[in-house]
Amino acid sequence: MTNRLAQSQSLYLRKHAENPIDWWPWCDQALTKAKQEDKPIFLSIGYSSCHWCTVMEGEAFSNRAIAQYMNENFVPIKVDREERPEIDSIYMQALQMMVGQGGWPLNIFLAPDDLVPFVGGTYFPLEPRYGRPGFLEVLQRVREFYYTERTRLQSLKLEIRNALVQSTNLPTADLTEDLLKKGLETSLGIIGRDNYGGPRFPMIPYSDLALHGIRFPELDSNNREVCSQRGLDLALGGIYDHVAGGFHRYTVDPTWTVPHFEKMLYDNGQIVEYLANLWSAGIQPPAFARAIAGTVDWLSREMTAPEGYFYAAQDADSFLTAAELEPEEGAFYVWRWTQLQQSLTPEEFLELQSQFLITQGGNFEGQIVLQRSSAEELNATVETALAKLFKVRYGSDPQHLTTFPPARDNQEAKTQIWPGRIPAVTDTKMIAAWNSLMISGLARAATVFQAPNYLDIAATAAQFILDNQWVAGRFQRVNYSGQPAIPAQSEDYALLIKALIDLHQGSLVGISQGSPEENSNQNSGQDSHQNSKLKPEYWLEAALRVQQEFDQYLWSEDTGGYYNTATDTGEELLVRERSYIDNATPAANGTAMGNLLRLFLLTEDLQYLDRAEQGLRAFGSVMQSSPQACPSLFAALDWYRNNTLVRTTPSQIAQLSSQYWPTVIFKSEFFKSDQMPETVVGLVCQGLKCKKPARDEGEMLAQLQESQTRA
């Protein structure tokens, strides 16, 4: 018998539909029930491709004794963090206050009268192990504490509530050159710190800020090397799927060898943009271009809906055979020594061993995760070997397999006939923020590598969002099979605006590649989608519309910065946060402040500059005291102190934009004789002032370099 989660659109919630636990989604009815019955709320938050969430679902949440105790003594609520990141953010912060660290699954107990948490943890095993108590014991202790220790309970709740409220009250601070330097040096130190064990995460917001610093000679001389090494770790390590493209979530070891095998759209979008930026900075090992191209192939083949938007994620676990009861971590991706021998010719196997770190004993539970030993171009024999392994996995050659249908749940994965291995489940929902990260990555790679097909893929996804994600005039966060749902949050607005600006910049290069006749035929407003993909003004106008809605509903007039949720969502949460901490994705406010500065340059509207300054000052004290928490705010501060506008022709933009100018925005200007002398090639402006017109490419380049380091 299924519970009420069976009707949910969320894949994560539906995975718990057959649990004997009487789960509720987060809703007024569940919260009211808990309050009326004076039962503590057991809030469990996770996401569909989370491995330990899957483990706990199969163990503790499927146990009938636990379910009976839970149903009698608690109101259990399940939340998909990908749907409701604002709920996840509040209670993850609370958990970190309680125990010093967090993670998923996030399991936390709330008082029913005010939703203040008082006990929490992450994975709880069925029986005591790993130094953790069994889950039934946890439930029994929490129940006893709730009903018999009311004085201590109230004291603990008051402490946690006060801490959460205090975290939203931030004093302002000045936006100095020293503050920017502090942020750049902090992120460089975080990325370059390799003298410790443990997992390795992409940490792209930190890598991106560290890369900003390569243009400042007074910073660490190893800056360029550190940023390059992070790119090599990503492109060569087991975190990248060398057979079929796409990046896994992270590696469980410090050598970047064994991944946690889920593939998240948000990681792939950020990594593509970072590798493209490394390439534009002159760091150009062939492995970077291969990893980007392979990721775009994976995206097109497995992660793109027929309508053009991108799916959210692929699971870490998959079934070895249809007869298996539980999926196995990494089964779709790893290889046994004998499988490699049987699939390849002796020459191919030897060549593969020369380019990859392969041992007979394996590197993951007796099996092999492919990891490259060199960043040089792979020879034809190795590429042939990898293509054969692709065929083993997918049942078809890579050049012939342009579309691979998703397995939407475990049942579909087990019952459908697959020509190769049984694939991992794909979460096919569209998340606006994550799609936007991928759009930005594609737009940047399109510019750097002069690849119009990358831009076309990005534009199609952006057009889907613009056409389908507004309901009653308001932006929606997710889309389930054509149905938009859940009001957009600050990260959706901020990342979409960034993506639209990135498309504007990429489209400037697209114009330079077309014929004058093609460019002159692009009209405003009623363009076909194909033309709108090539017209920069279309994307800028869209960005300005979304920014207006963002400002109207989420901007904090009193304090500056953007709230996570809109003023009129009709739901009261424990606190109203303004997210500034970067995690696996960049924080909304860091991204938003950078957007405002770019829009100021493109429109010359001072309200954007004023708002960016107020927003950055609002988080100035956090930047001063905790620079390790907010690299994207420091990237925005770099834009604030070094923002540069270049007005020049499309042909000059095509050349300049493929280089690394982290705080430069381009505008296409066709200088007329009555406006500028014919000898002028461009105009470089620094915020509210412009330098003298550049009369040749060398002069414009010198002005641009000076402007990028004027802080």
XYZ file of C-alpha atoms in Angstrom:
711
model
C 0.000 0.000 0.000
C 1.296 3.436 -0.907
C 1.196 6.553 1.266
C 0.160 10.069 0.233
C 3.545 10.776 -1.412
C 2.502 8.532 -4.307
C 0.647 11.505 -5.797
C 3.655 13.808 -5.692
C 5.299 15.124 -8.833
C 8.708 14.943 -7.121
C 10.709 11.817 -7.954
C 12.370 12.012 -4.538
C 9.053 12.041 -2.704
C 7.644 9.242 -4.869
C 10.645 7.084 -3.960
C 9.192 7.043 -0.434
C 5.618 6.334 -1.537
C 5.732 2.668 -0.491
C 7.299 3.251 2.912
C 5.078 2.116 5.807
C 5.717 5.551 7.318
C 2.673 7.806 6.965
C 4.580 10.579 5.201
C 3.175 14.036 4.580
C 4.510 16.594 2.133
C 5.241 20.023 3.613
C 1.782 21.576 3.786
C -0.529 23.496 6.120
C -2.559 20.371 6.859
C 0.433 18.475 8.203
C 1.659 21.431 10.273
C -1.812 21.963 11.736
C -2.146 18.265 12.596
C 1.146 18.314 14.516
C 0.120 21.389 16.474
C -3.347 20.117 17.334
C -2.049 16.718 18.459
C 1.069 18.153 20.155
C 3.325 15.758 18.279
C 6.870 16.717 17.270
C 7.473 16.928 13.534
C 10.055 14.621 12.018
C 11.288 16.583 8.989
C 13.387 14.621 6.503
C 14.973 16.483 3.578
C 16.888 14.995 0.655
C 16.972 14.702 -3.113
C 16.459 11.983 -5.680
C 20.073 11.204 -6.579
C 21.374 11.304 -2.985
C 23.018 7.931 -2.228
C 22.606 7.972 1.572
C 19.036 9.200 1.186
C 18.422 6.077 -0.902
C 20.130 3.894 1.699
C 18.009 5.266 4.528
C 14.833 4.870 2.475
C 15.623 1.183 1.964
C 16.601 0.594 5.595
C 15.033 2.675 8.370
C 12.131 4.157 6.432
C 11.071 0.725 5.161
C 11.166 -0.911 8.597
C 7.682 -1.636 9.985
C 8.631 -1.358 13.652
C 10.136 2.069 13.051
C 7.146 3.100 10.938
C 4.690 2.072 13.648
C 6.560 4.044 16.306
C 6.969 7.028 13.988
C 3.295 7.100 13.007
C 2.123 6.893 16.606
C 4.408 9.540 18.070
C 5.429 11.990 15.323
C 4.116 13.771 12.244
C 6.602 12.745 9.522
C 7.142 15.251 6.688
C 9.236 14.678 3.561
C 10.747 17.594 1.603
C 12.587 17.557 -1.715
C 15.342 20.129 -1.246
C 15.456 20.694 -4.995
C 11.841 21.859 -4.882
C 12.059 23.786 -1.612
C 15.640 25.020 -1.090
C 14.411 27.772 1.256
C 13.158 25.171 3.762
C 16.336 23.152 3.386
C 18.494 26.257 3.926
C 16.873 27.184 7.237
C 17.053 23.726 8.764
C 20.488 22.921 7.371
C 21.785 26.052 9.064
C 20.078 24.961 12.283
C 21.630 21.495 12.050
C 25.083 22.991 11.567
C 24.525 25.102 14.677
C 23.535 21.983 16.641
C 26.192 19.495 15.591
C 28.807 21.492 13.681
C 28.188 19.970 10.263
C 25.397 19.042 7.880
C 24.577 16.965 4.834
C 21.843 14.908 3.276
C 19.664 13.237 4.220
C 18.860 16.049 6.627
C 16.735 14.609 9.457
C 15.581 17.087 12.072
C 12.875 17.279 14.737
C 10.705 20.407 15.047
C 8.438 21.647 17.800
C 4.907 21.728 16.358
C 3.897 25.094 17.867
C 6.591 27.238 16.223
C 8.588 24.904 13.889
C 11.810 25.547 15.813
C 14.182 22.545 15.570
C 15.609 20.986 18.715
C 17.353 17.722 17.647
C 18.873 16.792 14.290
C 21.260 14.622 12.324
C 21.933 13.207 8.875
C 21.993 9.472 8.113
C 20.633 7.267 10.904
C 21.275 3.529 10.397
C 18.639 0.913 11.108
C 20.823 -0.664 13.810
C 23.625 1.018 15.813
C 26.790 1.229 13.679
C 29.389 3.683 12.340
C 29.332 5.221 15.841
C 25.694 6.226 15.314
C 22.665 5.070 17.295
C 19.965 3.015 15.607
C 17.045 5.038 14.293
C 14.405 3.547 16.595
C 16.533 4.445 19.607
C 16.813 8.018 18.270
C 13.049 8.268 17.959
C 12.501 6.952 21.477
C 14.986 9.373 23.004
C 13.535 12.346 21.119
C 9.993 11.486 22.210
C 11.029 11.176 25.851
C 12.941 14.456 25.717
C 10.034 16.306 24.082
C 7.426 15.242 26.618
C 9.485 15.105 29.836
C 12.074 17.891 29.503
C 9.884 20.864 28.620
C 12.032 23.427 30.443
C 15.201 22.293 28.698
C 13.283 22.073 25.434
C 12.126 25.696 25.657
C 15.614 26.867 26.559
C 17.156 24.982 23.633
C 14.534 26.266 21.208
C 15.090 29.859 22.344
C 18.827 29.514 21.813
C 18.397 28.090 18.309
C 15.740 30.607 17.297
C 17.855 33.526 18.494
C 20.863 32.218 16.598
C 18.847 31.853 13.389
C 17.377 35.341 13.723
C 20.778 36.810 14.513
C 22.220 35.228 11.384
C 19.882 37.410 9.302
C 20.933 40.687 11.003
C 24.092 41.751 9.219
C 25.955 45.053 9.753
C 27.295 46.855 6.693
C 30.952 47.447 5.822
C 33.034 49.407 3.311
C 33.900 47.869 -0.051
C 37.648 48.424 -0.032
C 40.494 47.194 -2.192
C 41.893 45.319 0.813
C 38.568 43.514 1.231
C 38.693 42.315 -2.382
C 42.284 41.169 -1.930
C 41.277 39.252 1.200
C 38.563 37.399 -0.700
C 40.816 36.545 -3.628
C 43.561 35.212 -1.363
C 41.096 33.194 0.726
C 39.606 31.356 -2.239
C 43.044 30.732 -3.704
C 44.097 29.197 -0.405
C 41.019 26.976 -0.277
C 41.514 25.682 -3.827
C 45.255 25.219 -3.383
C 45.098 23.371 -0.084
C 46.031 19.797 -1.018
C 47.697 18.658 2.205
C 44.632 17.006 3.709
C 42.655 13.855 3.090
C 38.990 13.415 2.432
C 36.617 13.954 -0.467
C 37.160 16.383 -3.317
C 34.369 18.641 -4.571
C 34.474 20.865 -7.666
C 33.910 24.004 -5.523
C 33.523 26.112 -8.639
C 32.504 29.380 -6.900
C 35.891 29.278 -5.137
C 37.766 28.197 -8.265
C 36.096 30.960 -10.256
C 37.103 33.644 -7.749
C 40.658 32.302 -7.562
C 40.833 32.567 -11.350
C 39.755 36.214 -11.095
C 42.988 36.780 -9.187
C 45.409 35.710 -11.920
C 45.419 39.231 -13.361
C 46.751 40.777 -10.123
C 50.552 40.341 -10.009
C 50.728 41.266 -6.318
C 48.799 38.131 -5.352
C 50.319 34.654 -4.909
C 52.570 33.758 -7.826
C 51.144 30.211 -7.787
C 47.650 31.475 -8.588
C 47.674 30.423 -12.212
C 49.121 27.007 -11.375
C 46.523 26.374 -8.659
C 43.630 27.259 -10.962
C 45.084 25.131 -13.740
C 45.493 22.182 -11.379
C 41.837 22.358 -10.369
C 40.920 22.136 -14.059
C 43.249 19.170 -14.542
C 41.823 17.387 -11.508
C 38.361 17.752 -12.997
C 39.196 16.874 -16.603
C 41.547 13.966 -15.838
C 40.091 12.502 -12.646
C 37.496 9.833 -12.118
C 35.024 12.624 -11.416
C 34.743 12.956 -15.213
C 33.083 10.172 -17.206
C 35.781 9.585 -19.828
C 33.630 7.116 -21.749
C 30.423 9.099 -22.194
C 30.980 12.612 -20.858
C 29.563 14.523 -17.928
C 30.923 15.121 -14.442
C 29.986 13.221 -11.299
C 29.144 15.026 -8.073
C 32.469 14.646 -6.223
C 35.169 12.098 -5.396
C 35.364 10.279 -2.087
C 39.172 10.470 -2.005
C 41.767 13.275 -2.221
C 43.272 11.971 -5.480
C 40.129 12.685 -7.551
C 39.870 8.983 -8.406
C 36.636 7.413 -7.146
C 33.512 9.515 -7.619
C 30.222 9.595 -5.845
C 28.583 8.647 -9.106
C 25.495 10.854 -9.397
C 25.644 13.496 -12.132
C 24.076 16.829 -11.243
C 23.188 19.385 -13.888
C 24.366 22.267 -11.720
C 27.891 20.852 -11.400
C 28.207 20.292 -15.120
C 27.098 23.802 -16.028
C 29.597 25.395 -13.648
C 32.478 23.126 -14.641
C 31.941 23.767 -18.360
C 32.078 27.515 -17.705
C 35.193 27.194 -15.539
C 37.092 25.046 -18.046
C 36.127 27.457 -20.831
C 37.429 30.352 -18.741
C 40.702 28.514 -18.129
C 41.029 27.999 -21.872
C 40.335 31.694 -22.508
C 43.071 32.540 -19.985
C 45.569 30.631 -22.121
C 45.532 27.425 -20.044
C 44.772 25.033 -22.883
C 45.589 21.347 -22.365
C 43.622 19.270 -24.911
C 41.857 17.427 -22.071
C 39.862 20.589 -21.280
C 38.374 20.860 -24.754
C 37.629 17.119 -24.777
C 35.881 17.268 -21.413
C 33.706 20.189 -22.504
C 32.792 18.544 -25.808
C 32.036 15.239 -24.075
C 29.860 16.952 -21.493
C 27.858 18.720 -24.196
C 27.413 15.364 -25.959
C 26.163 13.784 -22.713
C 23.868 16.733 -22.100
C 22.363 16.491 -25.591
C 22.086 12.706 -25.550
C 20.782 12.013 -22.034
C 19.808 15.223 -20.262
C 17.816 17.255 -22.792
C 14.047 16.979 -23.035
C 12.388 17.018 -26.479
C 11.218 20.545 -25.609
C 14.831 21.676 -25.178
C 15.181 22.105 -21.410
C 17.629 20.091 -19.298
C 16.872 17.350 -16.779
C 18.020 17.757 -13.191
C 20.202 14.761 -12.302
C 21.152 11.114 -12.730
C 21.418 8.710 -9.793
C 24.632 7.261 -8.446
C 23.102 3.788 -8.184
C 21.843 1.427 -10.879
C 20.874 -2.232 -11.223
C 23.303 -4.875 -12.429
C 20.406 -7.052 -13.591
C 16.628 -6.715 -13.636
C 16.448 -9.423 -10.957
C 18.297 -7.318 -8.379
C 16.236 -5.957 -5.492
C 18.446 -2.938 -4.808
C 20.607 -0.844 -7.149
C 24.372 -0.793 -6.735
C 26.501 2.317 -6.543
C 28.423 3.043 -9.737
C 27.290 -0.105 -11.549
C 26.610 1.762 -14.789
C 30.075 3.344 -14.867
C 32.761 0.989 -13.549
C 34.729 -1.809 -15.222
C 36.340 -5.063 -14.256
C 39.782 -5.951 -15.569
C 38.341 -8.937 -17.418
C 35.627 -6.773 -19.000
C 38.243 -4.447 -20.417
C 40.256 -7.358 -21.766
C 37.205 -8.929 -23.396
C 35.911 -5.684 -24.896
C 39.179 -4.468 -26.432
C 41.925 -5.789 -28.672
C 45.298 -6.382 -26.963
C 46.685 -3.265 -28.658
C 43.735 -1.140 -27.529
C 43.995 -2.451 -23.980
C 47.710 -1.649 -23.833
C 47.156 1.843 -25.203
C 44.350 2.424 -22.724
C 46.686 1.395 -19.903
C 49.300 3.851 -21.181
C 46.870 6.775 -20.952
C 44.768 5.768 -17.917
C 45.610 4.626 -14.388
C 44.447 1.002 -14.633
C 45.480 -1.850 -12.342
C 44.255 -5.414 -12.177
C 43.162 -4.959 -8.550
C 41.102 -1.913 -9.449
C 40.562 1.280 -7.492
C 36.918 0.870 -6.424
C 35.834 -2.301 -4.646
C 37.881 -4.476 -7.005
C 36.606 -2.611 -10.051
C 38.070 0.173 -12.179
C 37.109 3.833 -12.415
C 38.880 5.327 -15.404
C 41.280 8.147 -14.563
C 43.659 9.743 -17.047
C 47.386 10.060 -16.444
C 48.042 12.857 -18.970
C 46.254 15.945 -20.265
C 47.549 15.511 -23.812
C 45.327 14.603 -26.738
C 44.263 10.958 -26.787
C 45.427 9.008 -29.811
C 43.067 7.302 -32.234
C 43.596 3.856 -30.690
C 42.538 5.046 -27.227
C 39.533 6.903 -28.641
C 38.518 3.698 -30.428
C 38.849 1.772 -27.175
C 36.679 4.277 -25.331
C 34.085 4.103 -28.106
C 33.948 0.316 -27.674
C 33.397 0.728 -23.934
C 30.641 3.218 -24.742
C 28.978 0.529 -26.856
C 29.235 -1.992 -24.010
C 27.521 0.481 -21.710
C 24.879 1.824 -24.090
C 24.559 -0.897 -26.726
C 25.387 1.468 -29.596
C 28.314 3.410 -31.030
C 28.637 7.000 -29.781
C 28.430 8.470 -33.284
C 25.073 6.768 -33.863
C 23.491 7.315 -30.439
C 22.298 10.919 -30.381
C 19.395 10.369 -27.983
C 19.253 7.979 -25.051
C 15.854 7.796 -23.303
C 15.830 8.325 -19.532
C 14.838 5.685 -17.007
C 12.428 7.775 -14.926
C 12.270 5.479 -11.906
C 13.595 2.136 -10.659
C 10.653 0.211 -12.053
C 11.183 1.621 -15.519
C 14.908 0.921 -15.299
C 14.274 -2.730 -14.427
C 11.419 -3.484 -16.817
C 12.549 -1.719 -19.980
C 14.786 -3.666 -22.371
C 18.119 -1.847 -22.624
C 20.618 -2.709 -25.381
C 23.548 -2.294 -22.979
C 23.697 -1.901 -19.228
C 20.710 -0.853 -17.130
C 21.133 2.910 -16.741
C 20.848 4.956 -13.604
C 17.528 6.701 -13.025
C 17.243 10.236 -14.397
C 15.285 12.893 -12.517
C 13.556 14.567 -15.447
C 12.209 17.665 -13.728
C 13.332 21.051 -14.985
C 14.822 23.352 -12.341
C 15.151 26.935 -13.543
C 18.278 27.756 -11.504
C 20.142 24.637 -12.615
C 19.143 25.066 -16.263
C 20.455 28.606 -16.018
C 23.858 27.410 -14.784
C 24.076 25.080 -17.766
C 22.978 27.837 -20.151
C 25.744 30.080 -18.810
C 28.327 27.332 -19.213
C 27.267 26.646 -22.786
C 27.189 30.335 -23.678
C 30.717 30.845 -22.372
C 32.057 27.731 -24.097
C 30.357 28.824 -27.326
C 32.174 32.156 -27.148
C 35.575 30.763 -26.246
C 35.552 27.903 -28.757
C 33.531 29.719 -31.436
C 30.967 26.901 -31.301
C 27.544 28.161 -32.465
C 25.939 24.779 -31.726
C 26.680 25.252 -28.014
C 24.941 28.620 -28.130
C 21.960 27.133 -29.946
C 21.486 24.446 -27.266
C 21.678 27.121 -24.570
C 19.257 29.432 -26.355
C 16.676 26.691 -26.837
C 16.669 25.930 -23.109
C 16.426 29.617 -22.211
C 13.558 30.073 -24.646
C 11.688 27.204 -23.001
C 11.974 28.915 -19.634
C 10.838 32.275 -20.999
C 7.884 30.686 -22.805
C 6.703 28.257 -20.125
C 7.757 29.238 -16.611
C 5.418 32.159 -15.950
C 2.035 31.511 -14.354
C -0.274 34.474 -13.729
C 2.653 36.756 -14.436
C 5.020 35.136 -11.934
C 8.159 33.101 -12.510
C 8.021 29.403 -11.465
C 10.972 27.316 -10.255
C 10.327 23.804 -11.631
C 8.574 22.112 -14.513
C 7.215 18.584 -14.432
C 6.541 17.245 -17.928
C 5.265 20.561 -19.204
C 3.628 21.730 -15.958
C 5.302 24.686 -14.208
C 5.160 24.631 -10.418
C 6.463 26.268 -7.221
C 7.184 30.015 -7.150
C 10.709 30.883 -8.180
C 13.232 31.720 -5.489
C 16.118 34.146 -5.463
C 18.568 31.667 -6.994
C 16.195 31.046 -9.900
C 15.913 34.750 -10.634
C 19.598 35.516 -10.160
C 20.948 32.611 -12.182
C 18.426 33.074 -15.007
C 19.312 36.764 -15.296
C 22.999 35.845 -15.440
C 22.269 33.238 -18.129
C 20.338 35.758 -20.220
C 23.187 38.266 -19.973
C 25.629 35.504 -20.931
C 23.474 34.702 -23.963
C 23.494 38.392 -24.857
C 27.288 38.381 -24.775
C 27.535 35.116 -26.719
C 25.104 36.358 -29.326
C 27.301 39.376 -30.052
C 29.853 36.903 -31.374
C 27.088 35.073 -33.244
C 26.247 38.253 -35.159
C 29.818 38.612 -36.310
C 29.670 35.131 -37.837
C 26.549 35.826 -39.886
C 26.230 37.726 -43.137
C 25.159 41.407 -43.058
C 21.940 40.404 -44.782
C 21.165 37.806 -42.103
C 21.851 40.312 -39.341
C 19.703 43.059 -40.844
C 16.706 40.735 -41.110
C 16.461 40.207 -37.353
C 13.481 42.191 -36.100
C 12.487 42.910 -32.515
C 9.573 41.439 -30.614
C 8.119 39.013 -33.145
C 11.303 37.138 -34.093
C 11.137 33.413 -34.604
C 12.971 31.537 -31.887
C 15.804 30.797 -34.278
C 16.372 34.495 -34.944
C 15.912 35.463 -31.323
C 18.766 33.132 -30.416
C 21.064 35.280 -32.552
C 19.821 38.723 -31.520
C 21.585 40.135 -28.443
C 18.875 42.702 -27.666
C 16.299 39.933 -27.255
C 18.234 38.385 -24.377
C 19.024 41.734 -22.750
C 15.370 42.784 -22.835
C 14.406 39.454 -21.271
C 17.032 39.902 -18.541
C 15.682 43.367 -17.725
C 12.104 42.044 -17.461
C 13.125 39.267 -15.079
C 15.255 41.704 -13.070
C 12.263 44.007 -12.652
C 10.180 41.170 -11.215
C 13.079 40.092 -9.000
C 13.415 43.611 -7.602
C 9.692 43.998 -7.067
C 9.094 40.855 -5.043
C 12.376 39.825 -3.388
C 14.507 42.943 -2.826
C 14.905 44.057 0.796
C 14.325 47.807 0.854
C 15.419 48.103 4.489
C 18.621 46.098 4.495
C 19.605 45.539 0.862
C 20.056 42.194 -0.832
C 17.445 39.698 -1.970
C 15.312 37.464 0.212
C 15.154 33.790 -0.713
C 11.398 33.916 -1.252
C 8.912 36.523 -2.402
C 6.844 38.706 -0.106
C 3.529 37.325 -1.337
C 4.052 33.557 -1.328
C 1.549 33.298 1.505
C 3.730 31.041 3.666
C 5.400 31.907 6.945
C 8.785 30.285 7.539
C 10.829 30.280 10.718
C 13.075 33.088 9.420
C 13.300 34.983 6.126
C 16.806 34.477 4.822
C 18.938 36.361 2.314
C 21.288 33.635 1.087
C 24.912 34.682 0.709
C 26.814 31.450 1.471
C 28.123 29.558 -1.555
C 27.731 25.805 -1.529
C 27.628 23.472 -4.520
C 25.987 26.349 -6.382
C 26.755 30.063 -6.138
C 24.670 32.024 -3.646
C 21.813 34.056 -5.037
C 23.001 37.386 -3.672
C 26.546 37.070 -4.988
C 25.243 36.276 -8.454
C 22.589 38.999 -8.235
C 25.055 41.768 -7.364
C 27.254 40.825 -10.320
C 24.189 40.900 -12.558
C 23.248 44.394 -11.392
C 26.688 45.712 -12.253
C 26.601 44.134 -15.706
C 23.137 45.573 -16.323
C 24.391 48.987 -15.236
C 27.118 48.839 -17.871
C 24.762 47.631 -20.592
C 21.966 50.121 -19.877
C 23.832 53.037 -18.235
C 20.978 53.100 -15.702
C 22.380 54.208 -12.346
C 19.671 52.454 -10.336
C 21.431 49.152 -11.002
C 24.744 50.528 -9.740
C 23.071 51.995 -6.638
C 21.317 48.726 -5.856
C 24.518 46.687 -6.340
C 26.419 48.988 -3.991
C 23.696 48.791 -1.338
C 23.529 45.015 -1.679
C 27.277 44.524 -1.406
C 27.466 46.796 1.633
C 24.656 44.791 3.212
C 26.924 41.739 3.220
C 30.170 43.625 3.837
C 30.566 42.442 7.417
C 30.171 38.812 6.353
C 32.769 39.297 3.631
C 35.122 40.810 6.195
C 34.637 38.187 8.915
C 33.977 35.043 6.833
C 35.564 35.415 3.386
C 35.622 31.623 3.054
C 31.811 31.573 3.031
C 30.982 33.824 0.093
C 33.291 33.769 -2.947
C 30.509 34.823 -5.322
C 30.039 38.040 -3.316
C 33.746 38.737 -3.782
C 33.403 38.089 -7.515
C 30.646 40.725 -7.492
C 32.919 43.040 -5.494
C 35.524 42.593 -8.242
C 32.858 43.696 -10.732
C 32.081 46.690 -8.502
C 35.687 47.858 -8.275
C 36.889 46.903 -11.771
C 33.803 46.901 -13.997
C 34.657 47.697 -17.593
C 32.531 48.320 -20.670
C 34.009 47.904 -24.135
C 32.153 49.413 -27.074
C 33.476 48.052 -30.322
C 32.552 46.151 -33.470
C 31.351 42.531 -33.559
C 34.587 41.380 -35.161
C 36.609 42.904 -32.309
C 34.214 41.393 -29.770
C 34.688 37.953 -31.300
C 38.419 38.260 -30.756
C 38.356 39.870 -27.322
C 35.547 37.841 -25.757
C 37.368 34.573 -26.381
C 40.042 35.874 -24.003
C 39.735 36.043 -20.215
C 38.385 39.384 -19.010
C 36.418 38.477 -15.857
C 34.854 41.911 -15.214
C 34.298 43.130 -18.771
C 31.018 43.495 -20.636
C 30.860 44.121 -24.389
C 28.500 46.249 -26.447
C 28.391 46.181 -30.226
C 28.791 49.671 -31.641
C 29.094 50.491 -35.336
C 30.864 53.853 -35.216
C 29.553 56.380 -37.710
C 31.613 59.218 -39.089
C 29.438 61.837 -37.372
C 29.911 60.147 -33.978
C 33.503 58.966 -33.976
C 36.476 59.398 -36.274
C 36.788 56.540 -38.727
C 40.116 55.607 -37.204
C 38.558 54.732 -33.821
C 38.254 50.965 -33.185
C 36.676 51.031 -29.751
C 35.890 52.807 -26.518
C 36.848 51.464 -23.070
C 34.783 52.787 -20.147
C 35.416 52.343 -16.435
C 32.145 52.681 -14.585
C 31.183 56.352 -14.827
C 34.082 57.471 -17.028
C 35.550 56.510 -20.394
C 39.126 56.491 -21.593
C 40.084 58.266 -24.778
C 38.892 56.506 -27.966
C 41.279 53.744 -29.001
C 42.634 54.217 -32.515
C 44.084 50.750 -32.974
C 43.784 47.278 -31.482
C 46.993 47.608 -29.469
C 45.824 50.782 -27.752
C 42.421 49.266 -26.941
C 44.053 46.135 -25.521
C 46.379 48.209 -23.307
C 43.435 50.227 -22.000
C 41.507 47.056 -21.309
C 44.364 45.477 -19.385
C 44.823 48.618 -17.288
C 41.116 48.827 -16.546
C 40.987 45.230 -15.307
C 43.596 45.851 -12.596
C 42.842 49.417 -11.560
C 41.807 48.373 -8.036
